[in-house]
Coordinates of C-alpha atoms and ligand atoms in Angstrom, one line a residue:
Chain A
M548 CA -29.1 31.6 29.1
L549 CA -29.6 33.3 25.8
L550 CA -30.3 31.5 22.6
A551 CA -28.4 33.0 19.7
T552 CA -30.9 31.6 17.2
P553 CA -34.6 31.7 17.9
P554 CA -36.1 28.2 17.5
D555 CA -38.3 29.2 14.5
T556 CA -35.3 29.8 12.3
L557 CA -34.1 26.2 12.6
V558 CA -33.9 24.6 9.2
Q559 CA -34.1 21.1 8.0
A560 CA -30.8 19.4 7.9
R561 CA -29.8 19.2 4.3
A562 CA -28.3 16.2 2.6
R563 CA -24.7 17.3 2.2
R564 CA -23.5 17.8 -1.3
S565 CA -21.0 15.1 -2.1
L566 CA -17.6 16.0 -3.4
R567 CA -17.1 12.6 -4.9
P568 CA -17.8 12.3 -8.7
G569 CA -21.0 10.4 -8.0
R570 CA -22.2 6.9 -8.9
P571 CA -20.5 5.2 -11.7
L572 CA -22.4 5.4 -15.0
R573 CA -23.2 2.2 -16.8
L574 CA -20.8 1.8 -19.8
G575 CA -19.8 5.3 -19.1
F576 CA -16.6 4.9 -21.1
L577 CA -18.7 4.6 -24.3
Y578 CA -20.4 8.0 -24.0
G579 CA -17.6 10.2 -25.4
P580 CA -16.8 8.0 -28.4
L581 CA -20.5 7.8 -29.3
L582 CA -20.8 11.5 -29.3
L583 CA -17.9 11.7 -31.7
V584 CA -19.5 9.2 -34.1
A585 CA -22.8 11.2 -33.9
A586 CA -20.9 14.4 -34.9
W587 CA -19.2 12.5 -37.8
A588 CA -22.6 11.2 -39.0
A589 CA -24.1 14.6 -38.9
G590 CA -21.2 16.1 -40.9
S591 CA -21.6 13.4 -43.6
A592 CA -25.3 13.7 -43.8
T593 CA -25.3 17.4 -44.3
G594 CA -22.6 17.2 -46.9
L595 CA -20.1 19.2 -44.7
L596 CA -17.7 16.3 -45.0
D597 CA -16.5 15.5 -48.5
P598 CA -16.6 11.6 -49.0
R599 CA -13.3 11.8 -50.9
F600 CA -11.6 13.0 -47.7
L601 CA -13.8 11.2 -45.1
S602 CA -16.3 8.5 -46.0
A603 CA -19.6 8.6 -44.2
P604 CA -20.1 6.2 -41.2
W605 CA -22.6 4.1 -43.2
T606 CA -20.1 3.7 -46.1
V607 CA -17.6 2.5 -43.5
V608 CA -20.2 0.1 -42.1
T609 CA -21.0 -1.4 -45.6
T610 CA -17.2 -1.6 -46.4
T611 CA -16.7 -3.4 -43.1
G612 CA -19.5 -5.8 -44.2
E613 CA -17.7 -6.5 -47.5
L614 CA -14.3 -6.9 -45.8
I615 CA -15.8 -9.5 -43.5
A616 CA -17.7 -11.3 -46.3
N617 CA -14.5 -11.8 -48.3
G618 CA -12.5 -12.7 -45.1
R619 CA -9.9 -10.0 -45.4
L620 CA -10.8 -8.3 -42.2
Q621 CA -10.6 -11.5 -40.1
D622 CA -7.3 -12.5 -41.5
N623 CA -5.6 -9.2 -41.0
L624 CA -7.1 -8.7 -37.6
A625 CA -5.9 -12.2 -36.5
S626 CA -2.3 -11.3 -37.6
S627 CA -2.4 -8.0 -35.8
V628 CA -3.9 -9.5 -32.6
Q629 CA -1.3 -12.2 -32.7
R630 CA 1.6 -9.7 -32.9
V631 CA 0.2 -7.6 -30.1
G632 CA -0.5 -10.7 -28.0
L633 CA 3.1 -12.0 -28.4
G634 CA 4.6 -8.6 -27.9
L635 CA 2.7 -8.3 -24.6
A636 CA 3.5 -11.9 -23.6
F637 CA 7.2 -11.2 -23.9
G638 CA 7.2 -7.5 -22.8
I639 CA 5.1 -7.8 -19.6
P640 CA 7.1 -10.5 -17.8
A641 CA 10.4 -8.9 -18.9
G642 CA 9.4 -5.5 -17.6
T643 CA 8.1 -6.9 -14.3
L644 CA 11.2 -8.9 -13.7
L645 CA 13.4 -6.0 -14.4
A646 CA 11.4 -3.8 -12.1
L647 CA 11.6 -6.4 -9.3
A648 CA 15.3 -6.9 -9.7
S649 CA 15.9 -3.1 -9.8
G650 CA 13.5 -2.3 -7.0
L651 CA 14.7 -5.0 -4.5
S652 CA 18.4 -4.5 -4.7
R653 CA 20.7 -1.6 -5.0
W654 CA 22.9 -3.5 -7.4
G655 CA 19.9 -4.4 -9.6
E656 CA 19.0 -0.7 -9.7
A657 CA 22.5 0.4 -10.6
L658 CA 22.7 -2.1 -13.4
I659 CA 19.1 -2.0 -14.8
D660 CA 17.6 1.4 -14.2
G661 CA 20.1 3.4 -16.4
P662 CA 19.7 1.3 -19.5
V663 CA 15.9 1.3 -19.2
Q664 CA 15.9 5.1 -18.8
I665 CA 18.1 5.4 -21.9
K666 CA 15.8 3.1 -23.8
R667 CA 12.9 5.3 -22.8
A668 CA 14.7 8.4 -24.0
V669 CA 15.4 7.0 -27.4
P670 CA 12.3 7.1 -29.7
A671 CA 11.3 3.6 -30.6
L672 CA 11.3 4.5 -34.3
A673 CA 15.0 5.3 -34.0
L674 CA 15.7 1.7 -33.1
M675 CA 13.8 0.3 -36.0
P676 CA 16.7 0.4 -38.6
L677 CA 18.9 -1.5 -36.2
L678 CA 16.3 -4.1 -35.4
I679 CA 15.6 -4.6 -39.1
L680 CA 19.3 -5.1 -39.7
W681 CA 19.5 -7.6 -36.9
L682 CA 16.2 -9.4 -37.2
G683 CA 15.1 -8.8 -40.8
I684 CA 11.7 -7.6 -41.7
G685 CA 9.8 -10.7 -40.5
E686 CA 7.5 -11.4 -37.6
G687 CA 10.4 -11.5 -35.1
M688 CA 11.3 -7.9 -35.7
K689 CA 7.7 -6.8 -35.3
I690 CA 7.1 -8.6 -32.1
T691 CA 10.4 -7.4 -30.7
V692 CA 9.5 -3.8 -31.5
I693 CA 6.2 -4.2 -29.6
A694 CA 7.8 -6.1 -26.7
L695 CA 10.5 -3.4 -26.3
G696 CA 7.8 -0.7 -26.3
V697 CA 5.8 -2.6 -23.7
V698 CA 8.8 -3.2 -21.3
V699 CA 9.2 0.5 -20.7
P700 CA 5.9 1.5 -19.1
I701 CA 5.6 -1.8 -17.2
Y702 CA 9.1 -1.3 -15.8
I703 CA 8.6 2.4 -15.0
H704 CA 5.3 2.1 -13.2
T705 CA 6.0 -1.2 -11.4
H706 CA 9.4 0.1 -10.2
N707 CA 7.7 3.3 -9.0
G708 CA 5.0 1.3 -7.2
L709 CA 7.7 -0.7 -5.6
R710 CA 9.7 2.2 -4.4
S711 CA 6.7 4.0 -3.0
I712 CA 5.6 1.1 -0.7
D713 CA 5.3 2.7 2.7
G714 CA 8.4 2.2 4.8
R715 CA 6.2 1.5 7.8
Y716 CA 5.1 -1.8 6.2
V717 CA 8.7 -2.8 5.7
E718 CA 9.2 -2.1 9.4
L719 CA 6.2 -4.3 10.2
A720 CA 7.6 -7.1 8.1
E721 CA 10.8 -6.9 10.1
T722 CA 9.1 -7.0 13.4
V723 CA 7.0 -10.1 12.5
E724 CA 10.2 -11.6 11.0
L725 CA 8.8 -12.3 7.5
S726 CA 11.1 -14.3 5.4
R727 CA 12.4 -12.7 2.2
A728 CA 10.1 -14.8 0.1
A729 CA 7.1 -14.0 2.2
F730 CA 8.0 -10.3 2.3
I731 CA 8.0 -10.3 -1.5
R732 CA 4.7 -12.2 -1.7
K733 CA 2.8 -10.4 1.1
V734 CA 4.2 -6.9 0.9
V735 CA 6.2 -6.1 -2.2
L736 CA 4.0 -7.6 -4.9
P737 CA 0.6 -6.4 -3.6
G738 CA 2.1 -3.0 -2.8
A739 CA 3.5 -2.7 -6.4
L740 CA 0.3 -4.0 -8.0
P741 CA -1.4 -0.6 -8.4
G742 CA 1.7 0.6 -10.2
F743 CA 1.9 -2.5 -12.3
L744 CA -1.7 -2.2 -13.4
L745 CA -1.2 1.5 -14.3
G746 CA 1.8 0.3 -16.3
M747 CA -0.4 -2.3 -18.0
R748 CA -2.8 0.4 -19.2
F749 CA 0.0 2.3 -20.8
A750 CA 1.5 -1.0 -22.1
V751 CA -1.6 -2.1 -24.0
T752 CA -2.0 1.3 -25.6
T753 CA 1.7 1.3 -26.5
A754 CA 1.4 -2.1 -28.0
W755 CA -1.2 -1.1 -30.5
L756 CA 0.8 2.1 -31.3
F757 CA 3.9 0.1 -32.1
L758 CA 1.9 -2.4 -34.0
V759 CA 0.9 0.3 -36.5
V760 CA 4.5 1.4 -36.9
A761 CA 5.7 -2.2 -37.4
E762 CA 2.9 -3.1 -39.8
L763 CA 3.3 -0.1 -42.1
I764 CA 6.8 -1.4 -42.9
N765 CA 6.9 -4.2 -45.4
S766 CA 4.0 -6.3 -44.2
T767 CA 1.9 -8.7 -46.1
S768 CA -0.8 -9.0 -43.5
G769 CA -2.3 -7.1 -40.6
I770 CA -4.6 -4.1 -40.2
G771 CA -1.7 -1.7 -40.9
Y772 CA -1.0 -3.5 -44.2
M773 CA -4.7 -3.4 -45.1
M774 CA -4.7 0.4 -44.5
D775 CA -1.4 1.0 -46.4
L776 CA -2.8 -0.9 -49.4
A777 CA -6.0 1.2 -49.2
R778 CA -3.9 4.3 -49.3
T779 CA -2.3 3.4 -52.6
Y780 CA -5.9 2.9 -54.1
G781 CA -7.3 6.0 -52.3
Q782 CA -9.9 4.0 -50.4
T783 CA -10.7 6.3 -47.4
D784 CA -13.4 3.9 -46.3
V785 CA -11.0 1.0 -45.8
I786 CA -8.5 3.3 -44.1
L787 CA -11.4 4.4 -41.7
V788 CA -12.3 0.8 -41.0
G789 CA -8.7 0.3 -39.9
I790 CA -8.7 3.4 -37.8
V791 CA -11.9 2.5 -36.1
L792 CA -10.7 -1.0 -35.5
Y793 CA -7.4 0.2 -33.9
G794 CA -9.5 2.6 -31.8
L795 CA -11.9 -0.2 -30.7
L796 CA -9.1 -2.6 -29.9
G797 CA -7.3 0.0 -27.9
L798 CA -10.5 1.0 -26.1
F799 CA -11.5 -2.6 -25.2
S800 CA -8.0 -3.7 -24.1
D801 CA -7.9 -0.6 -21.8
A802 CA -11.4 -1.5 -20.5
A803 CA -10.2 -5.1 -19.9
V804 CA -7.2 -3.9 -17.9
R805 CA -9.5 -1.6 -15.9
L806 CA -11.8 -4.5 -15.1
V807 CA -8.9 -6.5 -13.8
E808 CA -7.8 -3.4 -11.9
R809 CA -11.2 -3.1 -10.1
R810 CA -11.1 -6.8 -9.2
A811 CA -7.5 -6.9 -8.0
L812 CA -7.6 -3.7 -6.1
S813 CA -11.0 -4.2 -4.4
W814 CA -9.3 -3.5 -1.0
R815 CA -8.9 0.1 -2.0
R816 CA -11.5 2.7 -1.3
T817 CA -10.6 5.7 -3.4
L818 CA -12.3 8.5 -5.3
A819 CA -13.0 6.3 -8.2
G820 CA -15.0 4.0 -5.9
Chain B
M129 CA 1.0 -7.3 41.9
A130 CA 3.5 -7.2 44.7
T131 CA 2.9 -10.8 45.6
D132 CA 4.0 -11.8 42.1
T133 CA 7.5 -10.5 42.3
G134 CA 8.8 -13.4 44.3
R135 CA 8.3 -16.0 41.6
L136 CA 9.5 -13.8 38.8
T137 CA 12.8 -15.4 38.2
A138 CA 14.0 -14.7 34.6
A139 CA 14.2 -11.1 33.4
A140 CA 12.4 -10.3 30.1
V141 CA 14.5 -7.2 29.4
R142 CA 18.0 -6.4 30.5
I143 CA 19.5 -3.1 29.3
H144 CA 22.9 -2.0 30.3
G145 CA 24.6 1.3 29.4
L146 CA 22.4 1.9 26.4
T147 CA 23.5 5.1 24.6
R148 CA 21.9 6.4 21.4
S149 CA 22.5 9.6 19.7
Y150 CA 21.4 11.4 16.5
G151 CA 24.4 13.4 15.3
E152 CA 25.7 15.5 18.3
R153 CA 22.5 15.1 20.3
V154 CA 22.6 12.3 22.9
I155 CA 19.1 10.9 23.3
L156 CA 19.7 7.9 25.6
D157 CA 22.6 8.3 27.9
A158 CA 24.0 5.1 29.5
L159 CA 20.5 3.9 30.4
D160 CA 20.0 0.9 32.6
L161 CA 16.7 -1.0 32.8
E162 CA 15.5 -4.4 33.8
I163 CA 12.0 -5.7 33.4
P164 CA 11.1 -9.0 35.1
A165 CA 9.2 -11.6 33.1
G166 CA 5.5 -10.9 33.1
E167 CA 5.7 -7.3 34.5
F168 CA 3.6 -4.5 33.0
V169 CA 5.7 -1.4 32.8
A170 CA 4.7 2.0 31.5
L171 CA 7.2 4.5 30.2
L172 CA 6.4 8.2 30.6
G173 CA 8.4 11.1 29.3
Q174 CA 8.1 14.4 27.6
S175 CA 7.8 14.6 23.9
G176 CA 11.2 14.1 22.4
S177 CA 12.7 12.5 25.5
G178 CA 13.6 9.4 23.6
K179 CA 10.8 6.9 24.5
S180 CA 10.4 5.8 20.9
T181 CA 14.1 5.6 20.5
L182 CA 14.3 3.2 23.5
L183 CA 11.5 1.1 22.2
R184 CA 13.0 0.9 18.8
A185 CA 16.2 -0.3 20.3
L186 CA 14.4 -3.1 22.1
A187 CA 12.5 -4.0 18.9
G188 CA 15.7 -4.2 17.0
L189 CA 14.5 -1.5 14.6
D190 CA 17.4 0.9 15.0
Y191 CA 20.2 -0.6 13.0
D192 CA 20.8 2.7 11.4
V193 CA 21.3 4.6 14.6
A194 CA 24.7 5.2 16.3
G195 CA 25.1 3.9 19.8
T196 CA 26.6 1.5 22.3
G197 CA 25.3 -0.6 25.2
R198 CA 23.9 -4.1 25.8
V199 CA 20.3 -5.0 25.2
E200 CA 18.9 -8.5 26.0
V201 CA 15.3 -9.4 25.0
P202 CA 13.5 -12.7 24.7
E203 CA 13.2 -14.6 21.4
Q204 CA 9.5 -13.7 21.0
V205 CA 9.0 -9.9 20.9
S206 CA 5.8 -8.3 19.5
V207 CA 5.4 -4.7 18.7
V208 CA 2.2 -2.6 18.6
F209 CA 2.6 0.7 16.8
Q210 CA 0.7 3.9 17.2
D211 CA -1.0 3.3 13.9
A212 CA -2.6 -0.1 13.6
R213 CA -0.3 -0.8 10.6
L214 CA -2.4 -3.4 8.9
L215 CA -1.5 -4.3 5.3
P216 CA -4.5 -2.8 3.4
W217 CA -4.4 -5.5 0.7
Q218 CA -4.6 -8.4 3.2
R219 CA -7.9 -9.4 4.8
V220 CA -8.1 -9.0 8.6
L221 CA -7.3 -12.7 9.4
D222 CA -4.3 -12.7 7.0
N223 CA -3.0 -9.6 8.7
V224 CA -3.3 -11.3 12.1
I225 CA -1.3 -14.4 11.0
L226 CA 1.1 -12.5 8.8
G227 CA 4.3 -14.6 8.5
L228 CA 2.9 -17.6 10.5
D229 CA 2.2 -20.7 8.5
G230 CA -0.9 -22.7 9.2
A231 CA -2.0 -20.6 12.1
E232 CA -5.5 -19.9 10.9
A233 CA -7.2 -21.5 13.9
K234 CA -5.0 -19.5 16.3
G235 CA -5.7 -16.4 14.3
R236 CA -9.4 -16.8 14.5
A237 CA -9.2 -17.5 18.3
S238 CA -7.1 -14.4 18.7
L239 CA -9.6 -12.3 16.8
A240 CA -12.4 -13.6 18.9
E241 CA -10.4 -12.7 22.0
V242 CA -10.3 -9.0 20.9
G243 CA -14.0 -9.2 20.1
L244 CA -13.7 -9.3 16.4
G245 CA -14.9 -12.8 15.7
G246 CA -16.7 -12.9 12.4
R247 CA -14.7 -10.0 10.8
E248 CA -12.0 -12.3 9.5
R249 CA -12.8 -11.7 5.9
A250 CA -13.1 -7.9 6.2
W251 CA -10.6 -5.5 4.6
P252 CA -8.7 -3.3 7.1
N253 CA -10.2 -0.2 5.4
E254 CA -13.7 -1.4 6.4
L255 CA -12.9 -1.3 10.2
S256 CA -13.0 1.7 12.5
G257 CA -9.8 3.0 14.1
G258 CA -10.4 1.2 17.3
E259 CA -11.2 -2.1 15.6
Q260 CA -8.0 -1.8 13.5
Q261 CA -6.0 -1.3 16.7
R262 CA -7.7 -4.4 18.1
V263 CA -6.6 -6.4 15.1
A264 CA -3.1 -5.1 15.7
L265 CA -3.3 -6.4 19.3
A266 CA -4.6 -9.8 18.0
R267 CA -1.6 -9.9 15.6
S268 CA 0.8 -9.3 18.4
L269 CA -0.7 -11.8 20.8
V270 CA -1.1 -14.6 18.3
R271 CA 2.7 -14.8 18.3
E272 CA 2.7 -15.6 22.1
P273 CA 5.3 -12.9 22.9
R274 CA 7.3 -12.9 26.1
L275 CA 7.7 -9.2 25.6
L276 CA 5.1 -6.9 24.2
L277 CA 6.3 -3.4 23.1
A278 CA 3.7 -0.8 22.5
D279 CA 4.4 2.8 21.4
E280 CA 1.4 5.0 22.3
P281 CA -0.9 2.3 20.8
F282 CA -4.1 4.3 21.8
G283 CA -2.8 7.7 21.0
A284 CA -5.0 8.1 17.9
L285 CA -8.2 6.9 19.6
D286 CA -11.1 8.9 21.2
A287 CA -11.3 8.9 25.0
L288 CA -14.2 6.4 25.2
T289 CA -12.6 3.9 22.9
R290 CA -9.4 4.3 24.7
L291 CA -10.9 3.4 28.0
K292 CA -12.4 0.2 26.4
M293 CA -9.0 -0.6 25.0
H294 CA -7.4 -0.2 28.4
A295 CA -9.7 -2.8 29.8
L296 CA -9.1 -5.1 26.9
L297 CA -5.3 -4.8 27.1
R298 CA -5.3 -5.4 30.8
R299 CA -7.5 -8.5 30.4
L300 CA -5.3 -9.9 27.6
Y301 CA -2.2 -9.2 29.6
E302 CA -3.6 -11.1 32.6
Q303 CA -4.4 -14.1 30.4
H304 CA -1.2 -14.2 28.5
R305 CA 1.3 -12.7 30.9
P306 CA 3.9 -11.3 28.6
A307 CA 6.2 -8.6 30.0
V308 CA 4.9 -5.3 28.6
L309 CA 6.6 -2.0 27.9
L310 CA 4.0 0.6 27.1
V311 CA 5.1 4.0 26.0
T312 CA 2.5 6.7 26.7
H313 CA 2.3 10.4 27.4
D314 CA -0.8 9.9 29.5
V315 CA -0.2 9.7 33.2
D316 CA -3.7 8.3 33.9
E317 CA -3.3 5.6 31.3
A318 CA 0.0 4.6 32.9
I319 CA -1.6 4.4 36.3
A320 CA -4.7 2.5 35.0
L321 CA -2.6 -0.2 33.3
A322 CA 0.9 -0.6 34.7
D323 CA 2.5 -2.3 37.7
R324 CA 5.4 0.0 37.5
I325 CA 5.8 3.4 35.9
L326 CA 9.1 4.8 34.7
V327 CA 9.9 8.4 33.8
L328 CA 12.5 9.0 31.1
T329 CA 14.3 12.3 31.5
H330 CA 17.7 13.5 30.0
G331 CA 18.3 10.0 28.5
R332 CA 17.9 8.1 31.7
I333 CA 15.2 6.5 33.9
A334 CA 14.9 9.5 36.3
A335 CA 11.9 8.3 38.4
E336 CA 10.0 5.2 39.2
Q337 CA 6.7 4.5 40.8
R338 CA 5.3 1.1 41.9
L339 CA 1.5 0.7 42.1
D340 CA 1.6 -1.7 45.0
G341 CA -1.2 -0.2 47.0
G342 CA 1.1 1.7 49.3
R343 CA 0.0 5.2 48.2
T344 CA -3.1 6.5 46.6
H345 CA -3.4 7.1 42.9
S346 CA -3.6 10.8 43.3
E347 CA -0.3 10.9 45.3
I348 CA 1.4 8.8 42.6
R349 CA -0.1 11.0 40.0
S350 CA 1.3 14.2 41.4
E351 CA 4.7 12.7 42.0
L352 CA 4.8 11.5 38.4
L353 CA 3.7 15.0 37.2
R354 CA 6.5 16.5 39.2
A355 CA 9.0 14.1 37.7
L356 CA 7.8 15.1 34.3
G357 CA 8.4 18.7 35.1
V358 CA 4.7 19.7 35.2
R359 CA 4.4 22.4 37.9
G360 CA 1.4 22.9 40.3
E361 CA -1.7 20.9 40.7
T362 CA -3.6 19.9 37.6
R363 CA -7.3 19.1 37.6
Ligands
LIG1018 N1 15.7 9.7 12.6 C1 16.0 10.7 13.4 N2 16.9 11.6 13.0 C2 17.3 12.6 13.9 N3 16.8 12.8 15.1 C3 15.8 12.0 15.5 C4 15.4 10.9 14.7 N4 14.4 10.2 15.4 C5 14.3 10.9 16.6 N5 15.1 11.9 16.6 C6 15.2 12.8 17.8 O1 15.4 12.1 18.9 C7 14.7 12.6 20.0 C8 13.9 11.5 20.7 O2 12.9 11.1 19.8 P1 11.8 10.0 20.2 O3 11.0 9.8 19.0 O4 12.5 8.9 20.8 O5 11.0 10.9 21.2 P2 9.7 10.4 22.0 O6 10.0 10.4 23.5 O7 9.1 9.2 21.5 O8 8.7 11.6 21.7 P3 7.1 11.6 21.5 O9 6.5 11.5 22.8 O10 6.9 12.9 20.9 O11 6.8 10.5 20.6 C9 13.8 13.8 19.5 O12 14.4 15.0 19.8 C10 13.9 13.6 18.0 O13 14.0 14.8 17.4
LIG1019 MG1 7.4 8.6 20.3

């Protein structure tokens, strides 16, 4: 027998290069934002950024200190957080229930899916005049705007998750004669959970987005109000405090959802690991 | 198993004049079949001959297929699919007792029977293919079926694992004694496991072999291969 390769050319087996993204970085989601802040600080320090257009990071920090000292920041933050919280509290269950009703019955889909798709196609801002006429300019209107904005992504992604549940699992449920309630509990809800959680990530982002819109209209409290007031006095530092705050709130609520996601979907072994 | 036939009174499966077609194509053509309680039957047939169609009719999974005929099956029927079909978001034990209330102890016992005691809390994704299929077996047995339907349950496993699964299935069958209808494309698997082997051709049971010790396995094997339309001696 002939050896195609002489023995002396044998090489050490190499550790195979992994195609996965690698081990998760600690607090990896902070790296990008920190880089951005570093560039901003460098720009301000070298004078490339005019403080009348963009205050330096340290000015923003001292302004934040002042706003905290006189209590304005806490008060406005509390109003904003409350609006978003209530908007989510109404929007998430509503979106989930609509998705379940529409995903589990043809009648539900026929009645619900169309209106939600239409709502999705209409820009939220276009609904504002009507909502103001109906609900006035008080808290009710603001929370409704946020809740309506939240319903859409929750509905879309939960419904999609429901509809993409593998038909083979439905077949299994039939052969083991699951009751309808058990079918929903054991197959439908866990199967739709990844979709729902994706919807949640869009929902929290959307909620902060619609908060800004709602707060810029005739508010007397909230981060948006604080920023709008700063605009009339030309205080870029206060505006920046607001922007950074919105950014941080969005970032942390997204991180919170992702944490829940990792816990709830621990059965999955995916690329994200 | 020939000595058993005398005391098998009730039939587990009675099929009369079963016809199934997809569009113009008739897949099952007035098929008759009876399986006595507790008999292990293997069903052979070429790919596309309608084995799965027949099994789905018995499992009651073909409500969307056109056809006529009478099918009688017991109250308790379990199905094992080619894929293990475990719910990935339910732990192994919860998969086994899916849809059974308060059956944890039975579920644990069933898992121990298939050699997976101690893996109750694992996720299905953490098990090997053979282990997943064993969980599926435990899931079907914990329901104490009088009829076990299996559609190429070992088709996706490697040869060695498959041999081990044969021994396991045969042992479980002898302990629990359900009637079994095992669909397979593997003649040797059928001979190793079954008491009776059927060949499905042109929508009917075209040939039947009993493994009652009358003839050698190689004789049975070549007859089955002939019935399947395989020409000449193989191996
Ligand atoms: N849903 C369907 N729609 C149309 N034709 C179908 C459908 N399901 C099966 N058939 C056809 O019916 C025939 C029998 O299919 P079946 O799945 O019963 O074959 P089988 O004997 O199980 O084959 P295999 O050994 O490959 O699994 C095939 O020709 C197939 O193309
Ligand atoms: Mg098949």
